[in-house]
Amino acid sequence: MTTYLLRKLIALAVVLVVASFLVYGLLYLVPGGPMAFLLGNRSGTPEQIAAIRAQYRLDDPFLVRYAAWLGDAVRGDFGSSLVYRQHVSGLMAARAATTTFLVGYSTVLIVVVGVAGGVLAGLRRGRVDAVISAVSSAFLATPTFVIGVLLVIVFALGLGWFPVFGPGEGLFGRLYHLTLPAITLSLGSAAFLARITRASVREELGREHVETARSRGIAEALVIRRHVLRNASIPVITVTGLTVASLIAGSVVVENVFALDGLGSLFVRAILQRDFAVVQAVVLVLVAAFVLINLVVDLCYKALDPRMSR
Amino acid sequence: MMRRALPVIGLVLTLAACTSGAQQPQQDAAPAKLDLKTTTPAAAKGLGKVTWNLPYEPQTLDPIRSFNYAENTALANMCESLLRLTPDFKIKPGLAVKAANPTPTTWVYTIRKGVTFWNADPLTADDVAASLRRHLDPKLGTWWGDYFNTVKSVRATGSMQVTVTLKQPDALFNQAMATGAGAVVQKKFLDQAGKSLGSPSSGVMCTGPFEFHDWKSGDSMTLTRNDHYWDKALRAKSESLVLRFIADETTAVNALRSGEVDGQYFYLPPAGLGQLQKSTTGSVTLGRSLTFWALLGSAKSGPYADPRVRQALSLALDRAAISKVVFQGTASPQRALTGSDYWGYERKTYQKAYEALPPETTDLAKAKELLVQAGSPTKPIVIGVQGSSAVHEQTANLLKATGEALGLDIEIRVVPVEQYGNLYSDPKARKGIDAFLSTWYGNVPDPLDIYTVFRKGGRTNFSDYKAVDGAIAKARAEGDPAARASLVTGIQEKVTRDVVWMPLNNLPVILYMNKRVTGAVPSFPYLYYPWAAGLGAR
């Protein structure tokens, strides 16, 4: 187990270095630079431009700049934002909290709604199944931002139950402010998870050992719990892990719709402004989160299915 | 929903007290007679908290790098300048009680006594000199360089006196001291903050009616009332002003409609302007403005480098349609880059000169004739427009249609929003683009502020226009207003007839306030004047 974890962590480090190099290189190749943002659009003498280019090492060759960045990053210094002239860590701290909260809240919604709906549809044939399937199809087919806009129109502007924008303050304030964004972010994934769960439950129900257990007169509830749900949960956990990882990307759209100060909106703006240090730091955080979530999924697997750990 | 006839402002502002000396805006044959304001009804009393939205999060509050909407909207309530640009476009004393001009190349500012910074330290000449001197250090990268090019030195020549020496006389320098270019930050604070000045962690230390309280990066900025403000007439009515940064226009309009945000300035009409105008929970005020919409010429060769081709396009273009289609009826057509709000002196001279210019109405027959004279060019004219901007795209469509009616091949090149800024600063980015659309504004009520763009070698003289270089130098050095006005109208005549930049429409400030609040300044000086001081409950 320890060697397994160690292996995974070394792999993570390698992935981070490769990702940082790729992103830095791509950003370097894209035309347009941060100059317009450093100078404003209307002033700047040649001397001033030269002074600024030197100050930000904009004229250094790519490898020199990357190496300098990497050297600082290894020591835990992710540099300063070109545009905001603040330390990247400071820029990211507040925003990371919002995004984490949003993704966490959405995950809870996805798991509760998706698994409950899927199990219900799997165990109850007929009308319940049809309704759940139809609703999940509709949610799957609707783009995230459309759901967001509709929710705002109905629940924020129309009924006035929820705020239109912003991340809120304090635990209850945050829950209240992030409810619509979290629903927006989770509906599609919850529908997907419901379908996977339903299929998985159906499959387990048809298995021989379930038939055998039933024919021996074991209580139905026990059969469902011990034989059906436990086995059906393995694919469900895999899908949940992947879904949570994909929420990190989906949060960019939702953060823009609800004007949330998350990592996603910071990331998009930093790319547009060629703010190297910020883009790099956000990428590292997102990649690390992605890899760690997958690691957690692997560990859950092992716990559920002894065959996996061999 | 209640439907309210356009324009909303006429109904809402029946109480508006006319400021003394506000000039009636000169109306030309505009499609819609716009009643542009410089005031909104005074607030009955202060509020505990007013929430306002900025179009994006400021990059910094450092005055020398604040030359854009969000930055200046925030700073205008906090940091004051030597002079003050009032809501009706007058230049009045600010932190300086007097600006003397003993020789053509010296400006002596007498600093106001009894002014304190928020930390209760008194304002001295050293603070002023240190703040102005920062514009002279190329490493600090001021964005206000256009006004400091002529400055040789800035010295404190007394405990309450600052002397600015110029390399050559400059009519614009002193006027610029009424904008963000003349903003004063405490010297002690400048030294302590160093590079982090104006960042969320450091903020600023100034003298204005609102104090910097805190700035949560990505979320909001809070300003609180300065109870010891020197100018009793402009003491803030409300206790705190929270600035949000909702960049997404739809979300911003929703937040205004739901009342979560009390107000916002728009420099371009948002797609949801109609919803705001019809809103039962607030109202839109259009304010007088120095901002305009124009097609900036950048061709040095090819058909668009021929003034006759530019004149033809300008004559054929239906500016009333641009006003109606693109700006939802808010923007009057203009025949010159500088409309009546720029005429801060010698108004009669400027008005006469303006009336003598070719009208802003269309004349297709004459336009076709001009094109024939220019040899009926067949090479396409490439016009750059900004991607993901409705205003740009719709204007581009009208330009293209005009070209078709005229027999001129116009090609639209969409430049992504994040690279559009490079068109202004990087000649490489402008390669192959004959003209591009832009909003633009001068900072002071003097048309020369705009025409200075056409200096030889000027960084924004994109097409290397040379015909007015000598006249600009003369006008900038001319201290006598009457003589300057006659020089500047000469420049205006030449630049307008040659259509170096094609004037399209004047863009009023669009101010939305919900019913809870009133008292914000609706006119362009909101960028440099404490516009929120009068903000309070109706």
Short mmCIF file of C-alpha atoms in Angstrom, two decimals, chain A residues 59-264:
data_model
loop_
_atom_site.label_atom_id
_atom_site.label_comp_id
_atom_site.label_asym_id
_atom_site.label_seq_id
_atom_site.Cartn_x
_atom_site.Cartn_y
_atom_site.Cartn_z
CA ASP A 59 12.42 39.42 -23.98
CA ASP A 60 14.17 36.41 -22.41
CA PRO A 61 14.18 33.18 -24.41
CA PHE A 62 11.49 30.63 -23.61
CA LEU A 63 13.63 28.07 -21.80
CA VAL A 64 15.27 30.71 -19.62
CA ARG A 65 11.89 32.05 -18.58
CA TYR A 66 10.47 28.60 -17.96
CA ALA A 67 13.50 27.50 -15.96
CA ALA A 68 13.31 30.64 -13.83
CA TRP A 69 9.64 30.03 -13.19
CA LEU A 70 10.22 26.35 -12.35
CA GLY A 71 13.06 27.19 -9.98
CA ASP A 72 10.83 29.59 -8.07
CA ALA A 73 7.87 27.22 -8.13
CA VAL A 74 9.86 24.37 -6.62
CA ARG A 75 10.67 26.69 -3.73
CA GLY A 76 6.98 27.43 -3.35
CA ASP A 77 7.12 30.87 -4.97
CA PHE A 78 4.62 31.01 -7.82
CA GLY A 79 5.49 34.57 -8.67
CA SER A 80 3.28 37.60 -9.17
CA SER A 81 0.49 38.31 -11.58
CA LEU A 82 1.66 40.55 -14.40
CA VAL A 83 -1.65 42.30 -14.61
CA TYR A 84 -2.62 42.59 -10.96
CA ARG A 85 0.88 42.88 -9.49
CA GLN A 86 -0.10 40.66 -6.60
CA HIS A 87 1.26 37.36 -5.44
CA VAL A 88 -0.44 34.50 -7.21
CA SER A 89 -1.00 32.69 -3.93
CA GLY A 90 -2.98 35.65 -2.63
CA LEU A 91 -5.02 35.90 -5.82
CA MET A 92 -5.85 32.21 -5.67
CA ALA A 93 -6.57 31.70 -2.00
CA ALA A 94 -9.96 33.41 -1.87
CA ARG A 95 -11.00 32.03 -5.23
CA ALA A 96 -9.98 28.46 -4.46
CA ALA A 97 -12.37 28.46 -1.51
CA THR A 98 -15.30 29.44 -3.72
CA THR A 99 -14.55 26.83 -6.37
CA THR A 100 -13.95 24.09 -3.78
CA PHE A 101 -17.24 24.91 -2.09
CA LEU A 102 -19.08 24.94 -5.41
CA VAL A 103 -17.60 21.62 -6.57
CA GLY A 104 -18.18 20.02 -3.15
CA TYR A 105 -21.79 21.19 -2.98
CA SER A 106 -22.40 19.95 -6.54
CA THR A 107 -20.81 16.58 -5.74
CA VAL A 108 -23.18 16.07 -2.81
CA LEU A 109 -26.15 16.96 -5.03
CA ILE A 110 -24.95 14.66 -7.81
CA VAL A 111 -24.42 11.70 -5.52
CA VAL A 112 -27.68 12.12 -3.60
CA VAL A 113 -29.91 12.87 -6.58
CA GLY A 114 -28.13 10.60 -9.07
CA VAL A 115 -27.83 7.53 -6.89
CA ALA A 116 -31.30 7.87 -5.36
CA GLY A 117 -32.91 8.38 -8.76
CA GLY A 118 -30.95 5.55 -10.34
CA VAL A 119 -31.69 3.04 -7.57
CA LEU A 120 -35.36 3.98 -7.63
CA ALA A 121 -35.57 3.60 -11.40
CA GLY A 122 -33.63 0.35 -11.23
CA LEU A 123 -35.78 -1.28 -8.58
CA ARG A 124 -39.18 0.06 -9.64
CA ARG A 125 -40.17 -0.77 -13.16
CA GLY A 126 -43.03 1.02 -14.88
CA ARG A 127 -44.10 4.59 -14.37
CA VAL A 128 -41.43 5.65 -11.83
CA ASP A 129 -38.72 4.35 -14.11
CA ALA A 130 -40.22 6.08 -17.15
CA VAL A 131 -40.49 9.44 -15.42
CA ILE A 132 -36.96 9.33 -14.04
CA SER A 133 -35.57 8.29 -17.42
CA ALA A 134 -37.41 11.07 -19.25
CA VAL A 135 -36.31 13.75 -16.77
CA SER A 136 -32.71 12.58 -16.83
CA SER A 137 -32.71 12.63 -20.64
CA ALA A 138 -33.92 16.22 -20.61
CA PHE A 139 -31.21 17.31 -18.14
CA LEU A 140 -28.51 15.49 -20.07
CA ALA A 141 -29.49 17.21 -23.30
CA THR A 142 -29.56 20.77 -21.92
CA PRO A 143 -26.30 22.76 -21.93
CA THR A 144 -25.09 24.00 -18.54
CA PHE A 145 -25.36 27.70 -19.27
CA VAL A 146 -28.95 27.33 -20.48
CA ILE A 147 -29.88 25.67 -17.20
CA GLY A 148 -28.12 28.47 -15.35
CA VAL A 149 -29.94 31.21 -17.22
CA LEU A 150 -33.30 29.50 -16.76
CA LEU A 151 -32.75 29.02 -13.03
CA VAL A 152 -31.82 32.70 -12.66
CA ILE A 153 -34.89 33.84 -14.58
CA VAL A 154 -37.27 31.63 -12.60
CA PHE A 155 -35.87 31.47 -9.07
CA ALA A 156 -33.84 34.66 -8.77
CA LEU A 157 -35.54 37.27 -10.94
CA GLY A 158 -39.05 35.79 -11.04
CA LEU A 159 -39.62 34.42 -7.56
CA GLY A 160 -36.79 36.26 -5.81
CA TRP A 161 -35.93 33.18 -3.72
CA PHE A 162 -32.23 33.22 -4.48
CA PRO A 163 -29.61 35.89 -5.25
CA VAL A 164 -28.59 36.54 -8.84
CA PHE A 165 -24.83 36.55 -8.33
CA GLY A 166 -21.91 36.37 -5.94
CA PRO A 167 -20.43 33.73 -3.65
CA GLY A 168 -21.91 34.93 -0.33
CA GLU A 169 -20.27 35.03 3.09
CA GLY A 170 -20.23 32.70 6.06
CA LEU A 171 -21.40 29.09 5.84
CA PHE A 172 -25.11 29.80 5.43
CA GLY A 173 -24.54 32.77 3.16
CA ARG A 174 -22.37 30.64 0.94
CA LEU A 175 -24.84 27.75 0.87
CA TYR A 176 -27.62 30.18 0.00
CA HIS A 177 -25.63 31.98 -2.71
CA LEU A 178 -24.19 28.82 -4.22
CA THR A 179 -27.42 26.83 -4.37
CA LEU A 180 -28.42 27.86 -7.89
CA PRO A 181 -24.86 27.57 -9.25
CA ALA A 182 -24.46 24.13 -7.66
CA ILE A 183 -27.78 22.93 -9.10
CA THR A 184 -26.73 24.28 -12.50
CA LEU A 185 -23.42 22.50 -12.33
CA SER A 186 -24.84 19.21 -11.07
CA LEU A 187 -28.03 18.55 -13.04
CA GLY A 188 -26.41 17.10 -16.14
CA SER A 189 -24.00 14.94 -14.16
CA ALA A 190 -26.71 13.81 -11.75
CA ALA A 191 -28.81 12.67 -14.72
CA PHE A 192 -25.82 10.78 -16.12
CA LEU A 193 -25.10 9.12 -12.79
CA ALA A 194 -28.76 8.16 -12.43
CA ARG A 195 -28.64 6.32 -15.75
CA ILE A 196 -25.41 4.51 -14.86
CA THR A 197 -26.81 3.53 -11.45
CA ARG A 198 -30.06 2.31 -12.99
CA ALA A 199 -28.26 0.15 -15.53
CA SER A 200 -25.91 -1.20 -12.91
CA VAL A 201 -28.74 -2.07 -10.51
CA ARG A 202 -30.70 -3.79 -13.30
CA GLU A 203 -27.67 -5.83 -14.23
CA GLU A 204 -27.08 -6.99 -10.67
CA LEU A 205 -30.76 -7.83 -10.20
CA GLY A 206 -30.59 -10.28 -13.08
CA ARG A 207 -27.56 -12.13 -11.75
CA GLU A 208 -27.61 -15.72 -10.66
CA HIS A 209 -26.54 -15.19 -7.07
CA VAL A 210 -29.41 -12.75 -6.56
CA GLU A 211 -31.88 -15.31 -7.91
CA THR A 212 -30.29 -17.91 -5.64
CA ALA A 213 -30.52 -15.69 -2.58
CA ARG A 214 -34.18 -14.96 -3.29
CA SER A 215 -35.04 -18.62 -3.84
CA ARG A 216 -33.56 -19.36 -0.40
CA GLY A 217 -36.09 -17.01 1.11
CA ILE A 218 -33.66 -14.33 2.32
CA ALA A 219 -35.48 -11.09 3.01
CA GLU A 220 -35.79 -8.87 -0.05
CA ALA A 221 -34.29 -5.83 1.69
CA LEU A 222 -31.22 -7.82 2.66
CA VAL A 223 -30.82 -9.20 -0.86
CA ILE A 224 -30.99 -5.73 -2.31
CA ARG A 225 -28.54 -4.29 0.20
CA ARG A 226 -25.97 -7.04 0.32
CA HIS A 227 -26.07 -8.47 -3.19
CA VAL A 228 -27.42 -5.81 -5.50
CA LEU A 229 -26.34 -2.42 -4.17
CA ARG A 230 -22.91 -3.40 -3.01
CA ASN A 231 -21.94 -4.80 -6.38
CA ALA A 232 -23.73 -2.10 -8.32
CA SER A 233 -21.78 0.59 -6.46
CA ILE A 234 -18.44 -0.22 -8.12
CA PRO A 235 -19.20 1.36 -11.52
CA VAL A 236 -21.14 4.11 -9.75
CA ILE A 237 -18.07 5.14 -7.75
CA THR A 238 -15.90 5.19 -10.84
CA VAL A 239 -18.32 7.43 -12.67
CA THR A 240 -18.71 9.69 -9.64
CA GLY A 241 -14.95 10.20 -9.47
CA LEU A 242 -14.70 11.06 -13.14
CA THR A 243 -17.70 13.35 -12.87
CA VAL A 244 -16.26 15.32 -9.97
CA ALA A 245 -13.04 15.74 -11.91
CA SER A 246 -15.02 17.07 -14.87
CA LEU A 247 -16.89 19.49 -12.60
CA ILE A 248 -13.65 21.41 -12.23
CA ALA A 249 -13.85 22.23 -15.92
CA GLY A 250 -17.62 22.79 -15.87
CA SER A 251 -17.27 25.27 -13.03
CA VAL A 252 -15.69 27.80 -15.42
CA VAL A 253 -18.99 28.26 -17.25
CA VAL A 254 -21.08 28.40 -14.09
CA GLU A 255 -18.73 30.88 -12.40
CA ASN A 256 -19.13 33.23 -15.32
CA VAL A 257 -22.93 32.96 -15.39
CA PHE A 258 -23.23 33.69 -11.65
CA ALA A 259 -20.30 36.11 -11.38
CA LEU A 260 -18.50 33.93 -8.83
CA ASP A 261 -14.92 34.73 -7.99
CA GLY A 262 -13.71 31.19 -8.58
CA LEU A 263 -10.54 29.73 -10.00
CA GLY A 264 -12.35 29.14 -13.28
#
